[in-house]
Coordinates of C-alpha atoms in Angstrom, one line a residue:
Chain A
M17 CA -1.3 -40.8 -32.3
N18 CA -3.7 -38.4 -33.9
N19 CA -1.8 -34.8 -33.9
N20 CA -4.8 -33.2 -35.6
F21 CA -6.1 -31.6 -31.8
L22 CA -3.1 -30.4 -31.0
K23 CA -2.9 -28.8 -34.3
L24 CA -6.6 -27.0 -33.8
G25 CA -5.6 -26.0 -30.1
I26 CA -2.1 -24.2 -31.7
C27 CA -4.9 -22.6 -34.1
F28 CA -7.4 -21.0 -32.0
Q29 CA -4.9 -20.1 -29.9
T30 CA -3.0 -18.1 -32.3
L31 CA -5.9 -16.7 -33.3
A32 CA -7.1 -15.9 -29.9
Q33 CA -3.8 -14.0 -29.6
V34 CA -3.5 -12.1 -32.6
I35 CA -7.7 -10.9 -32.2
Q36 CA -6.5 -9.7 -28.6
V37 CA -3.1 -8.0 -30.2
S38 CA -5.6 -6.1 -32.7
L39 CA -7.4 -4.7 -29.8
Y40 CA -5.3 -4.2 -26.6
G41 CA -1.8 -4.2 -28.4
S42 CA 1.2 -6.6 -27.3
A43 CA 4.2 -6.8 -25.5
L44 CA 6.3 -7.1 -27.9
G45 CA 4.9 -3.7 -29.2
T46 CA 4.7 -2.5 -25.9
F47 CA 9.1 -2.7 -25.6
L48 CA 9.7 -1.4 -29.0
F49 CA 7.4 1.9 -28.1
L50 CA 8.4 2.5 -24.5
N51 CA 12.1 1.3 -24.5
L52 CA 13.4 1.1 -27.9
D53 CA 11.9 4.9 -29.2
I54 CA 10.5 3.0 -32.1
G55 CA 7.1 5.2 -32.9
E56 CA 3.4 3.7 -32.1
S57 CA 2.6 4.0 -35.7
S58 CA 5.5 2.0 -36.5
T59 CA 4.4 -0.9 -33.6
F60 CA 1.0 -1.2 -34.8
M61 CA 2.2 -1.7 -38.1
L62 CA 4.7 -4.3 -37.1
E63 CA 1.8 -5.9 -35.0
K64 CA -0.6 -6.0 -38.2
I65 CA 2.2 -7.5 -40.2
I66 CA 2.7 -10.3 -37.7
A67 CA -0.4 -10.9 -37.2
L68 CA -1.1 -11.3 -40.9
I69 CA 1.6 -13.9 -41.0
M70 CA 0.4 -15.8 -37.9
V71 CA -2.9 -16.4 -39.9
G72 CA -1.5 -17.4 -43.1
V73 CA 0.8 -20.1 -40.8
V74 CA -2.1 -21.4 -39.0
S75 CA -4.1 -21.5 -42.4
L76 CA -1.7 -22.8 -44.3
L77 CA -1.1 -25.3 -41.2
L78 CA -4.8 -26.1 -41.4
V79 CA -4.3 -27.5 -44.9
N80 CA -0.9 -29.3 -43.8
K81 CA 0.6 -27.0 -45.5
F82 CA 4.0 -25.5 -44.5
P83 CA 4.4 -27.3 -41.7
Q84 CA 7.3 -25.3 -40.9
G85 CA 5.6 -22.0 -40.2
I86 CA 4.4 -23.1 -37.1
L87 CA 8.2 -23.1 -35.6
L88 CA 7.4 -18.9 -36.6
V89 CA 4.3 -19.3 -34.3
G90 CA 6.4 -21.1 -30.8
L91 CA 9.0 -18.2 -32.0
Y92 CA 5.8 -15.5 -31.5
F93 CA 4.5 -16.8 -27.9
F94 CA 8.0 -16.8 -27.1
I95 CA 9.0 -13.2 -27.9
E96 CA 6.0 -12.5 -26.6
A97 CA 6.1 -14.1 -23.0
F98 CA 10.2 -13.3 -22.9
M99 CA 8.6 -9.4 -23.6
I100 CA 6.0 -9.5 -20.7
W101 CA 9.1 -10.6 -18.4
I102 CA 11.4 -7.7 -19.7
N103 CA 8.0 -5.0 -19.3
G104 CA 7.2 -6.1 -16.2
G105 CA 4.4 -4.3 -14.5
R106 CA 1.5 -7.6 -13.8
P107 CA 2.0 -9.3 -11.0
H108 CA 3.7 -12.3 -11.5
S109 CA 5.5 -11.2 -15.1
Q110 CA 8.7 -12.2 -14.2
L111 CA 7.1 -16.2 -13.9
S112 CA 5.6 -15.5 -18.1
F113 CA 8.6 -17.1 -19.0
F114 CA 7.8 -20.0 -17.4
T115 CA 4.0 -20.2 -17.4
H116 CA 3.6 -19.4 -20.5
M117 CA 5.3 -22.6 -21.7
A118 CA 2.5 -24.0 -22.7
R119 CA 1.6 -21.3 -25.1
Y120 CA 5.2 -21.4 -27.0
L121 CA 6.5 -25.3 -26.6
T122 CA 3.6 -26.7 -28.3
P123 CA 4.0 -25.6 -31.5
F124 CA 8.2 -26.6 -31.5
A125 CA 6.3 -30.1 -30.2
F126 CA 4.3 -30.6 -32.7
Y127 CA 6.7 -29.7 -35.6
A128 CA 8.5 -32.6 -33.7
L129 CA 6.0 -35.3 -34.0
V130 CA 4.6 -34.4 -37.9
K131 CA 8.2 -35.4 -38.3
G132 CA 8.7 -38.3 -36.6
H133 CA 10.9 -37.7 -33.5
E134 CA 8.0 -39.0 -31.1
K135 CA 9.9 -38.8 -28.2
V136 CA 11.3 -34.9 -28.8
G137 CA 7.6 -34.1 -29.0
I138 CA 6.1 -35.7 -26.2
N139 CA 9.0 -34.4 -24.1
L140 CA 8.9 -30.8 -25.1
L141 CA 4.7 -31.4 -24.1
R142 CA 5.2 -32.5 -20.6
W143 CA 7.9 -29.9 -20.5
A144 CA 5.3 -27.5 -21.6
I145 CA 2.5 -28.5 -19.3
G146 CA 4.8 -29.6 -16.1
F147 CA 6.6 -26.1 -16.3
T148 CA 3.3 -24.6 -17.2
F149 CA 1.8 -26.3 -13.4
I150 CA 4.7 -25.3 -11.6
F151 CA 4.7 -21.7 -12.1
H152 CA 0.9 -21.2 -12.0
G153 CA 0.9 -23.1 -8.4
I154 CA 3.8 -20.9 -7.4
K155 CA 2.0 -17.9 -8.4
A156 CA -0.9 -19.5 -6.1
L157 CA 1.5 -20.2 -2.9
Q158 CA 2.4 -16.3 -3.9
Y159 CA -1.4 -15.1 -3.3
N160 CA -1.4 -13.5 -7.4
P161 CA -4.5 -11.3 -6.4
L162 CA -6.2 -12.4 -9.7
F163 CA -6.1 -15.9 -8.4
I164 CA -7.2 -14.5 -5.0
D165 CA -10.8 -13.0 -7.2
Y166 CA -10.9 -16.4 -9.1
V167 CA -11.2 -18.2 -5.9
M168 CA -13.7 -16.2 -4.1
E169 CA -16.4 -15.8 -7.5
G170 CA -15.6 -19.3 -7.8
V171 CA -16.6 -20.4 -4.9
E172 CA -19.4 -18.1 -4.3
G173 CA -20.7 -18.7 -7.9
L174 CA -20.4 -22.2 -7.9
F175 CA -21.3 -23.5 -4.2
G176 CA -22.8 -20.3 -3.3
I177 CA -21.1 -19.8 -0.2
A178 CA -19.3 -15.9 0.1
I179 CA -15.9 -17.1 1.4
M180 CA -13.0 -14.2 2.8
E181 CA -9.7 -13.4 1.3
S182 CA -8.0 -15.3 3.9
G183 CA -9.9 -18.0 3.3
A184 CA -9.5 -17.7 -0.6
K185 CA -5.6 -17.6 0.5
Q186 CA -6.3 -21.2 2.2
I187 CA -7.5 -22.6 -0.7
L188 CA -4.7 -21.1 -3.1
V189 CA -2.1 -23.1 -0.8
V190 CA -4.4 -26.1 -1.7
I191 CA -4.5 -24.9 -5.3
G192 CA -0.4 -24.1 -5.4
L193 CA 0.9 -27.6 -4.1
F194 CA -1.6 -29.7 -6.5
D195 CA 0.0 -27.4 -9.4
V196 CA 3.4 -28.3 -8.1
L197 CA 2.9 -31.5 -7.6
F198 CA 1.2 -32.4 -10.5
G199 CA 3.2 -30.4 -12.8
V200 CA 6.5 -31.9 -11.0
L201 CA 5.1 -35.1 -11.8
A202 CA 3.7 -34.4 -15.6
I203 CA 8.0 -34.1 -16.2
L204 CA 9.3 -36.8 -14.6
K205 CA 6.6 -39.5 -14.6
C206 CA 3.5 -39.3 -15.0
P207 CA 0.4 -42.0 -14.9
P208 CA -2.7 -41.0 -17.0
W209 CA -4.8 -39.9 -14.5
A210 CA -3.0 -37.8 -13.6
Y211 CA -2.5 -36.0 -16.9
F212 CA -6.2 -36.1 -17.3
Y213 CA -6.3 -34.3 -14.0
M214 CA -4.3 -31.9 -14.9
A215 CA -6.7 -31.4 -18.4
L216 CA -9.5 -31.0 -16.4
W217 CA -7.9 -28.8 -14.3
G218 CA -6.2 -26.9 -16.8
G219 CA -9.9 -26.9 -18.9
I220 CA -11.9 -25.6 -16.1
T221 CA -9.1 -22.5 -15.5
A222 CA -9.0 -21.6 -18.6
W223 CA -13.1 -21.8 -18.7
F224 CA -13.1 -19.5 -15.8
R225 CA -11.5 -16.5 -17.4
I226 CA -15.2 -16.5 -19.3
Y227 CA -17.3 -17.4 -16.4
F228 CA -15.4 -14.2 -14.5
H229 CA -15.2 -12.0 -17.0
G230 CA -17.9 -12.3 -19.7
D231 CA -17.4 -12.0 -23.2
L232 CA -14.2 -10.6 -22.4
G233 CA -12.4 -13.6 -21.6
I234 CA -13.7 -15.2 -24.6
L235 CA -10.5 -14.7 -26.2
P236 CA -7.9 -15.1 -23.1
M237 CA -9.6 -19.0 -22.8
F238 CA -8.7 -19.7 -25.8
V239 CA -5.3 -18.4 -25.5
R240 CA -5.5 -20.9 -22.4
I241 CA -6.5 -23.7 -24.7
N242 CA -3.3 -26.0 -24.3
H243 CA -3.8 -26.2 -20.7
L244 CA -6.1 -28.9 -21.6
L245 CA -5.4 -30.0 -24.8
I246 CA -1.6 -31.0 -23.7
P247 CA -2.2 -32.9 -20.8
L248 CA -5.3 -34.7 -22.8
Y249 CA -3.4 -35.8 -25.6
L250 CA -0.4 -37.4 -23.2
G251 CA -3.0 -39.0 -21.2
F252 CA -4.2 -40.6 -24.6
Y253 CA -0.3 -40.7 -25.6
L254 CA -0.1 -43.3 -22.7
K255 CA -3.2 -44.6 -22.7
R256 CA -2.7 -45.8 -26.8
P257 CA -2.5 -49.7 -27.7
K258 CA 0.9 -50.8 -27.6
V259 CA 1.9 -52.2 -30.8
E260 CA 3.6 -56.0 -29.7
S261 CA 6.3 -56.8 -31.9
L262 CA 5.9 -60.2 -34.1
Y263 CA 9.4 -61.3 -33.0
V264 CA 9.4 -61.9 -29.3
Chain B
M22 CA 34.6 37.5 -4.4
F23 CA 30.8 36.9 -5.8
K24 CA 31.8 33.3 -7.6
V25 CA 33.9 32.1 -4.4
I26 CA 30.6 32.8 -2.2
S27 CA 28.6 31.2 -5.3
M28 CA 30.8 28.2 -4.9
F29 CA 30.7 28.2 -0.9
S30 CA 26.9 28.4 -1.2
I31 CA 26.4 25.2 -3.7
L32 CA 29.1 23.3 -1.9
L33 CA 26.3 23.8 1.1
S34 CA 23.4 23.1 -0.2
F35 CA 25.0 20.0 -1.2
S36 CA 26.5 19.1 2.0
L37 CA 22.6 20.0 3.7
S38 CA 20.8 17.6 0.9
A39 CA 23.4 15.2 1.6
E40 CA 21.5 14.8 5.1
V41 CA 18.2 16.2 4.1
D42 CA 17.4 14.3 0.8
H43 CA 13.7 13.6 -1.0
I44 CA 11.7 15.8 1.7
R45 CA 8.1 15.5 0.8
V46 CA 4.7 15.8 3.0
L47 CA 2.0 13.4 2.8
F48 CA -1.5 13.8 2.9
Q49 CA -3.5 10.0 3.8
E50 CA -6.4 10.1 6.1
R51 CA -7.3 13.3 7.7
P52 CA -4.7 15.9 6.4
Y53 CA -6.9 18.9 8.0
E54 CA -5.4 17.2 11.3
N55 CA -2.4 14.6 10.8
V56 CA 0.3 15.0 8.1
V57 CA 3.4 13.0 7.1
V58 CA 6.3 14.4 7.0
A59 CA 9.2 12.8 5.5
F60 CA 13.1 12.8 3.8
T61 CA 15.8 10.2 2.6
Q62 CA 18.9 10.1 5.0
F63 CA 22.1 8.8 2.8
G64 CA 24.7 6.8 4.8
K65 CA 24.2 5.8 8.6
S66 CA 23.9 8.5 11.1
E67 CA 23.5 7.9 14.9
E68 CA 22.0 12.0 14.9
Q69 CA 18.1 12.4 16.0
A70 CA 16.3 14.1 13.5
V71 CA 13.8 16.2 14.8
V72 CA 11.1 18.5 12.8
Y73 CA 10.8 22.2 13.9
F74 CA 7.4 23.9 13.4
D75 CA 4.9 26.4 13.9
E76 CA 1.9 28.5 12.0
V77 CA 4.4 31.3 11.1
S78 CA 7.6 30.9 9.1
R79 CA 10.5 31.5 11.5
S80 CA 13.2 31.3 8.2
G81 CA 15.0 28.5 9.4
K82 CA 15.7 29.7 12.8
I83 CA 14.7 26.8 15.2
D84 CA 14.9 28.4 18.1
G85 CA 11.7 30.6 16.8
Y86 CA 9.7 27.4 16.4
A87 CA 6.9 26.7 18.3
K88 CA 7.0 23.5 18.1
K89 CA 9.5 20.2 18.1
Q90 CA 9.2 16.3 16.9
N91 CA 11.5 13.6 16.5
F92 CA 10.7 11.6 13.6
N93 CA 10.0 8.5 15.0
I94 CA 10.1 6.3 12.1
K95 CA 13.5 5.5 10.2
R96 CA 14.4 2.4 8.7
L97 CA 16.2 1.5 6.0
Y98 CA 14.0 1.5 2.6
H99 CA 12.6 -2.1 1.6
G100 CA 16.0 -4.3 0.1
Q101 CA 18.6 -1.7 1.1
N102 CA 21.8 -0.9 2.9
K103 CA 22.6 2.4 2.8
A104 CA 19.2 4.5 2.2
F105 CA 16.6 5.5 5.3
V106 CA 13.3 6.5 5.5
V107 CA 12.9 9.0 7.6
A108 CA 9.6 10.4 9.0
R109 CA 7.3 11.8 11.7
K110 CA 3.1 11.9 11.4
L111 CA 2.9 15.7 13.0
T112 CA -0.9 15.2 15.1
G113 CA -3.0 17.6 16.2
L114 CA -2.4 20.0 13.6
K115 CA -5.0 23.0 12.5
P116 CA -7.4 22.6 9.3
A117 CA -6.7 24.5 6.4
T118 CA -3.6 26.4 8.2
N119 CA -0.2 27.4 6.8
Y120 CA 2.6 24.8 8.6
Y121 CA 6.4 26.3 8.5
F122 CA 9.1 23.8 9.3
T123 CA 12.8 23.0 9.5
I124 CA 14.0 19.6 9.5
K125 CA 17.3 19.6 11.7
V126 CA 20.1 16.6 11.5
G127 CA 22.9 16.9 14.2
N128 CA 24.6 20.0 13.1
V129 CA 22.4 20.0 9.8
T130 CA 19.8 22.2 9.2
S131 CA 17.3 22.5 6.1
R132 CA 16.5 25.2 4.8
E133 CA 12.4 26.2 5.7
Y134 CA 9.6 24.6 3.8
Y135 CA 5.7 25.1 4.4
F136 CA 2.4 23.5 3.3
K137 CA -1.0 23.9 4.3
T138 CA -3.2 21.2 6.0
A139 CA -6.5 20.7 4.6
P140 CA -9.6 22.1 5.6
K141 CA -12.0 20.9 8.0
D142 CA -14.5 23.0 7.3
L143 CA -17.5 22.0 4.9
N144 CA -17.9 25.4 2.7
A145 CA -14.1 25.5 2.2
Q146 CA -13.5 26.0 -1.4
F147 CA -10.1 24.6 -2.5
K148 CA -8.0 23.3 -5.4
L149 CA -6.6 19.6 -6.3
L150 CA -4.2 18.8 -8.8
F151 CA -4.1 15.2 -10.0
G152 CA -2.4 13.2 -12.6
G153 CA -0.4 9.5 -12.8
D154 CA 2.4 8.0 -15.1
S155 CA 5.3 9.9 -14.6
R156 CA 7.4 6.7 -14.9
S157 CA 9.8 6.3 -17.9
D158 CA 10.5 10.2 -19.9
R159 CA 12.6 12.0 -17.0
V160 CA 12.3 15.0 -19.7
A161 CA 8.1 14.9 -19.5
R162 CA 8.0 14.2 -16.1
K163 CA 10.6 17.3 -14.8
S164 CA 8.5 18.7 -17.1
M165 CA 5.6 18.5 -15.5
N166 CA 7.4 19.1 -12.3
H167 CA 8.3 22.5 -13.1
L168 CA 4.5 23.1 -14.3
I169 CA 2.8 21.8 -11.6
R170 CA 5.4 24.2 -9.4
D171 CA 4.5 26.8 -11.6
L172 CA 0.6 26.0 -10.6
V173 CA 0.6 26.0 -7.2
Q174 CA 2.6 29.0 -7.6
K175 CA -0.1 30.9 -9.2
N176 CA -3.3 28.6 -7.1
G177 CA -2.3 29.2 -3.8
D178 CA -5.1 27.4 -3.0
I179 CA -4.1 24.3 -4.2
L180 CA -3.6 21.7 -1.6
A181 CA -1.9 18.6 -2.7
L182 CA -1.3 16.4 -5.5
V183 CA -3.2 12.8 -5.6
H184 CA -1.3 10.7 -7.8
G185 CA -2.7 7.9 -9.8
G186 CA 0.5 5.3 -9.6
D187 CA 3.1 4.3 -11.9
M188 CA 5.9 6.4 -10.4
V189 CA 8.7 4.3 -11.9
W190 CA 9.3 1.3 -13.9
D191 CA 10.3 -1.2 -11.9
G192 CA 9.1 -0.3 -8.4
A193 CA 11.4 -2.7 -6.7
E194 CA 14.3 -0.8 -7.5
W195 CA 15.3 1.9 -5.1
D196 CA 17.3 3.7 -7.3
E197 CA 14.2 4.4 -9.7
F198 CA 12.6 5.9 -6.8
S199 CA 15.4 8.0 -5.9
V200 CA 15.8 9.8 -8.8
W201 CA 11.4 10.0 -9.2
L202 CA 12.0 11.7 -5.3
S203 CA 15.1 13.9 -6.7
D204 CA 12.6 15.2 -9.4
H205 CA 9.4 15.1 -7.3
V206 CA 11.4 18.0 -4.9
E207 CA 11.4 20.4 -8.3
T208 CA 7.5 20.9 -7.6
I209 CA 8.6 22.8 -4.1
G210 CA 8.1 26.3 -5.1
R211 CA 11.1 29.1 -4.3
D212 CA 9.3 30.1 -1.2
G213 CA 9.9 27.0 0.2
K214 CA 6.0 25.8 -0.5
I215 CA 5.5 21.6 -0.4
L216 CA 2.5 20.2 -2.3
P217 CA 1.8 17.2 -0.1
L218 CA 1.4 13.8 -2.0
I219 CA -1.3 11.7 -2.0
V220 CA -0.6 8.4 -3.7
A221 CA -2.1 5.5 -5.2
R222 CA -0.4 2.0 -6.4
G223 CA 0.2 1.4 -10.2
N224 CA 1.2 -2.1 -11.6
H225 CA 4.9 -1.2 -11.5
E226 CA 5.3 -0.5 -8.2
K227 CA 5.9 -3.9 -7.6
D228 CA 7.5 -3.9 -4.4
A229 CA 4.7 -3.3 -2.2
L230 CA 7.3 -2.8 0.9
L231 CA 9.1 -0.5 -0.9
F232 CA 6.4 1.4 -1.6
Q233 CA 5.1 1.6 1.7
D234 CA 8.7 2.9 2.6
I235 CA 8.3 5.4 0.1
F236 CA 5.0 7.0 1.1
V237 CA 5.3 5.8 4.6
L238 CA 1.7 3.8 4.7
E239 CA 1.7 2.4 8.0
N240 CA -0.1 0.0 10.2
H241 CA -3.7 -0.1 8.5
L242 CA -2.3 1.6 5.5
S243 CA -0.1 -0.8 4.2
D244 CA -2.1 -2.2 1.7
A245 CA -2.3 1.1 0.1
Y246 CA -6.1 1.7 0.2
Y247 CA -7.6 4.6 2.1
V248 CA -10.0 7.5 2.5
T249 CA -9.2 11.7 2.9
Q250 CA -10.9 13.8 3.7
M251 CA -10.9 17.5 3.4
G252 CA -13.9 19.6 3.8
K253 CA -16.7 18.0 2.0
L254 CA -14.5 15.5 -0.4
L255 CA -13.6 12.4 0.0
L256 CA -10.7 11.1 -2.0
F257 CA -11.0 6.9 -1.9
N258 CA -7.8 5.8 -3.0
L259 CA -7.5 2.1 -4.2
N260 CA -5.1 -0.5 -4.9
T261 CA -5.5 -2.4 -8.3
N262 CA -2.5 -4.6 -7.2
I263 CA -4.4 -6.6 -4.9
S264 CA -7.3 -8.4 -4.3
H265 CA -10.8 -6.1 -5.4
K266 CA -13.2 -8.6 -4.4
G267 CA -11.8 -9.0 -1.0
N268 CA -10.4 -6.9 2.0
Q269 CA -10.4 -4.1 -0.2
R270 CA -14.1 -4.2 -1.3
K271 CA -15.3 -5.0 2.5
W272 CA -13.5 -2.3 3.6
L273 CA -14.4 0.2 0.5
L274 CA -18.5 -0.5 1.5
S275 CA -17.8 -0.3 5.2
K276 CA -16.4 3.0 4.2
L277 CA -19.0 4.3 2.2
E278 CA -21.8 3.4 5.4
E279 CA -19.9 4.7 8.0
L280 CA -18.5 7.9 7.0
P281 CA -20.6 11.2 7.4
K282 CA -23.7 12.0 4.8
E283 CA -22.9 15.5 4.6
H284 CA -19.6 14.6 2.5
N285 CA -20.9 15.1 -0.6
W286 CA -18.2 14.6 -3.2
L287 CA -17.5 11.2 -3.5
L288 CA -14.3 10.9 -6.1
A289 CA -11.4 7.6 -6.3
N290 CA -8.7 7.6 -7.5
Y291 CA -7.0 4.1 -8.7
H292 CA -4.4 2.9 -11.0
R293 CA -5.8 0.5 -13.8
P294 CA -8.8 1.6 -15.6
A295 CA -12.3 0.2 -15.2
W296 CA -13.5 2.1 -18.9
P297 CA -9.6 2.4 -20.5
A298 CA -8.8 4.0 -23.4
V299 CA -5.7 1.7 -24.6
K300 CA -6.0 -2.1 -22.5
S301 CA -8.3 -4.0 -21.3
P302 CA -10.9 -3.2 -18.3
G303 CA -9.0 -4.0 -14.8
R304 CA -11.4 -5.9 -12.4
A305 CA -12.5 -2.5 -11.2
L306 CA -15.5 -2.8 -13.7
K307 CA -16.8 -5.8 -12.1
Y308 CA -16.1 -5.2 -8.5
W309 CA -15.8 -0.9 -8.2
V310 CA -18.1 0.6 -10.5
P311 CA -21.3 -1.0 -9.2
I312 CA -20.4 0.6 -5.4
F313 CA -19.6 3.6 -7.2
E314 CA -22.6 3.8 -9.2
K315 CA -25.0 2.4 -5.7
Y316 CA -23.1 5.4 -4.0
Q317 CA -23.2 7.8 -7.0
F318 CA -19.7 9.0 -6.8
D319 CA -18.9 12.2 -8.8
L320 CA -15.5 11.7 -10.4
V321 CA -13.2 9.4 -10.6
F322 CA -9.2 8.9 -11.5
E323 CA -8.1 6.2 -13.7
S324 CA -4.0 5.9 -14.8
D325 CA -2.2 3.9 -16.6
G326 CA -3.2 4.5 -20.4
H327 CA -0.3 7.1 -21.4
V328 CA -2.9 8.9 -22.5
L329 CA -5.7 11.3 -21.6
K330 CA -9.3 10.8 -21.1
K331 CA -12.3 11.3 -20.4
T332 CA -15.7 9.4 -20.4
Q333 CA -19.2 9.7 -21.0
P334 CA -21.4 9.8 -17.8
I335 CA -21.5 5.9 -17.7
F336 CA -24.0 4.3 -15.1
E337 CA -24.9 0.3 -16.0
R338 CA -22.4 0.3 -18.9
Q339 CA -24.7 3.1 -20.8
L340 CA -24.4 7.0 -21.8
D341 CA -26.7 8.6 -18.8
Y342 CA -26.6 12.3 -18.3
E343 CA -28.5 12.1 -14.8
K344 CA -26.6 8.8 -12.9
G345 CA -23.6 8.8 -14.8
I346 CA -20.1 8.5 -13.8
I347 CA -17.5 10.4 -15.7
Y348 CA -14.1 8.5 -15.3
V349 CA -10.9 10.5 -15.9
G350 CA -7.0 10.9 -16.5
E351 CA -5.2 7.0 -17.6
G352 CA -2.4 9.3 -17.0
G353 CA 0.4 11.4 -18.9
M354 CA 2.7 13.1 -16.2
G355 CA 6.3 12.0 -17.2
V356 CA 5.8 8.6 -19.5
K357 CA 5.9 8.2 -23.6
L358 CA 2.7 8.8 -24.6
R359 CA 0.2 6.6 -26.8
R360 CA -2.4 6.6 -28.9
P361 CA -5.5 5.9 -27.8
R362 CA -8.0 3.1 -29.2
T363 CA -11.2 5.9 -29.3
N364 CA -13.4 3.0 -31.2
K365 CA -15.0 2.8 -28.0
W366 CA -18.5 3.6 -27.5
Y367 CA -17.5 5.8 -23.5
L368 CA -14.9 7.1 -25.0
E369 CA -17.1 9.4 -28.0
G370 CA -18.6 13.5 -27.2
P371 CA -18.8 14.8 -24.7
G372 CA -16.0 11.9 -24.4
Y373 CA -12.4 12.0 -25.3
A374 CA -9.1 10.5 -25.6
T375 CA -5.9 12.1 -26.9
S376 CA -2.4 11.8 -26.5
K377 CA -1.3 14.8 -24.1
Y378 CA 0.6 15.4 -21.3
H379 CA -1.5 17.2 -18.8
V380 CA -2.6 17.5 -15.3
F381 CA -5.9 17.6 -14.1
M382 CA -7.2 20.4 -11.8
L383 CA -10.2 20.4 -9.6
D384 CA -12.0 23.1 -8.1
V385 CA -13.9 22.7 -4.9
S386 CA -16.4 24.3 -3.5
S387 CA -19.7 23.1 -1.7
S388 CA -22.5 24.2 -4.2
K389 CA -20.0 23.2 -7.7
M390 CA -16.9 20.7 -8.8
T391 CA -14.8 22.4 -11.7
C392 CA -12.7 19.6 -13.3
S393 CA -10.1 21.7 -15.7
V394 CA -7.5 19.6 -17.9
V395 CA -4.3 21.5 -17.6
L396 CA -1.8 20.9 -20.9
K397 CA 2.4 20.8 -20.5
N398 CA 2.3 24.3 -21.9
Q399 CA -0.3 25.3 -18.9
S400 CA -3.2 25.6 -21.7
I401 CA -6.3 24.4 -20.4
Y402 CA -7.7 22.1 -23.4
D403 CA -10.9 20.9 -21.5
S404 CA -13.0 21.9 -18.3
F405 CA -16.5 21.0 -17.0
D406 CA -18.9 21.4 -14.6
L407 CA -20.0 19.1 -11.5
N408 CA -22.5 19.6 -9.2
P409 CA -24.0 17.9 -6.5
R410 CA -25.6 14.7 -6.9
K411 CA -28.7 13.6 -4.6
R412 CA -27.7 10.7 -2.7
P413 CA -31.1 8.8 -1.3
L414 CA -28.9 5.9 -1.0
L415 CA -26.3 7.4 1.6

């Protein structure tokens, strides 16, 4: 299985995150500044140093050098997810540890795959996309306010029908149930078509950031690129031609 | 002997505060006739709480007050088992009138407090304070509360404090609110003058039910969006923690159509900025700003960024001195201040963004509105005037 498009996904995700952090700061910076009383100039400096390291790591990754560096990328996204949870202040930020799994587990999975630990890598990818779907589904079932606006905007824009908030909530229940169902399937055992459905949905929801926010949605879309690429990878992985043994 | 009396007074005051704590007055929709009085009661008590009130001071002697009403809301704060919110909406009040009141629970009677109702007269002159984000720097928060108390003492016509949200770090924790409310009591003047609160919900007030309990947002106010009418001013308090496109936007549009046209000062107050000085823009930019522009709002209060900012007058995403709306605030009433990201076009002159603790003071009359920025050291950082707009679309 060719891992290149997973690698590209990780690179896009990391670069988009780095640019976002340089524009608006990071959850880690907020935590250090507000909780640990570290001066903002120091946290800005730290964010820049981390950003440079990340850019360096993905650049080396693109030329197939220093594969261990990708573990730093995973750690970076893990810390960010953890800090969003600690900082709070966003609807459902307490779920960020799970909703961000596709971001921080993919680098670890990629490393396992390039090191030949195929089973570990594939399982990590299944958990990453499975938990991401399940907990986005829970957000939908709990009527995340951003999702309500997305659904209202999406239905109006795509089908020309203006729906009420109550209608959007009903749609969110269906979306949430599907997300949870497919998330569970991804973790347990999933046929390829299910992964392809997840790729389609993951791609649509990532792209919707641009549809909804315009230019401001470009970076958030790329941060979520693995919602498309992981299930696509897993789908093709299951459909790959099996090597038959010569010693049957 | 003096020491004994002092000790006795201190003990007495503790016993009183144990029964009637966190006293607060809330302005919601029509504060010229309806005002909510609320307090916290710790521990279970079967005693009926009663508010005695009058238009003249009775120095806390309950027999002298012209009116009394039982508190009709009493329930545990959401998620609590010992602290009760006790509240009563006082109705049928006279506009622009001082009301003196005392609260009695069982044998305990509070000291006398007073507040002033909002004016209904369209020509009335009054002042409002506005600020946000008082969630995590308690020392600064208390300093700002003392500043507010002093401002109210010096400016008898300050009606209320408009809070843009983020009172506490974790809005699901009653203990944090309890401390915030204890600190808020420090805005009460030495003469017992209470500064009423007009609140918007911030992103850190994550438990909607606890927020409703603390600020007594009942029935149709439970989603924490409402319009406060004072003289010629309409203040739309919006909630950036819920859907922006759904019911709230529909309500905003319907209110703007339905409210009387002579209210020529239109203001909005919400937490997450459309035109931020620090973070990325919230959904207010997409869903509310076009409405503000269509109806030609005069001024918009935003919080969240932990800085002090004033934008250029903005209309259709450009500087426009005629139709543009100025967005002020970003929240600096008791939280560690951030460094603004000043590379944004709308923060260039005459806009600005800087790291300063502040509260805005709005001086409203029928012909002019003056907005001043008061810093923690009581100096005036900035002041600008707004004239009434022509609103052909209203």
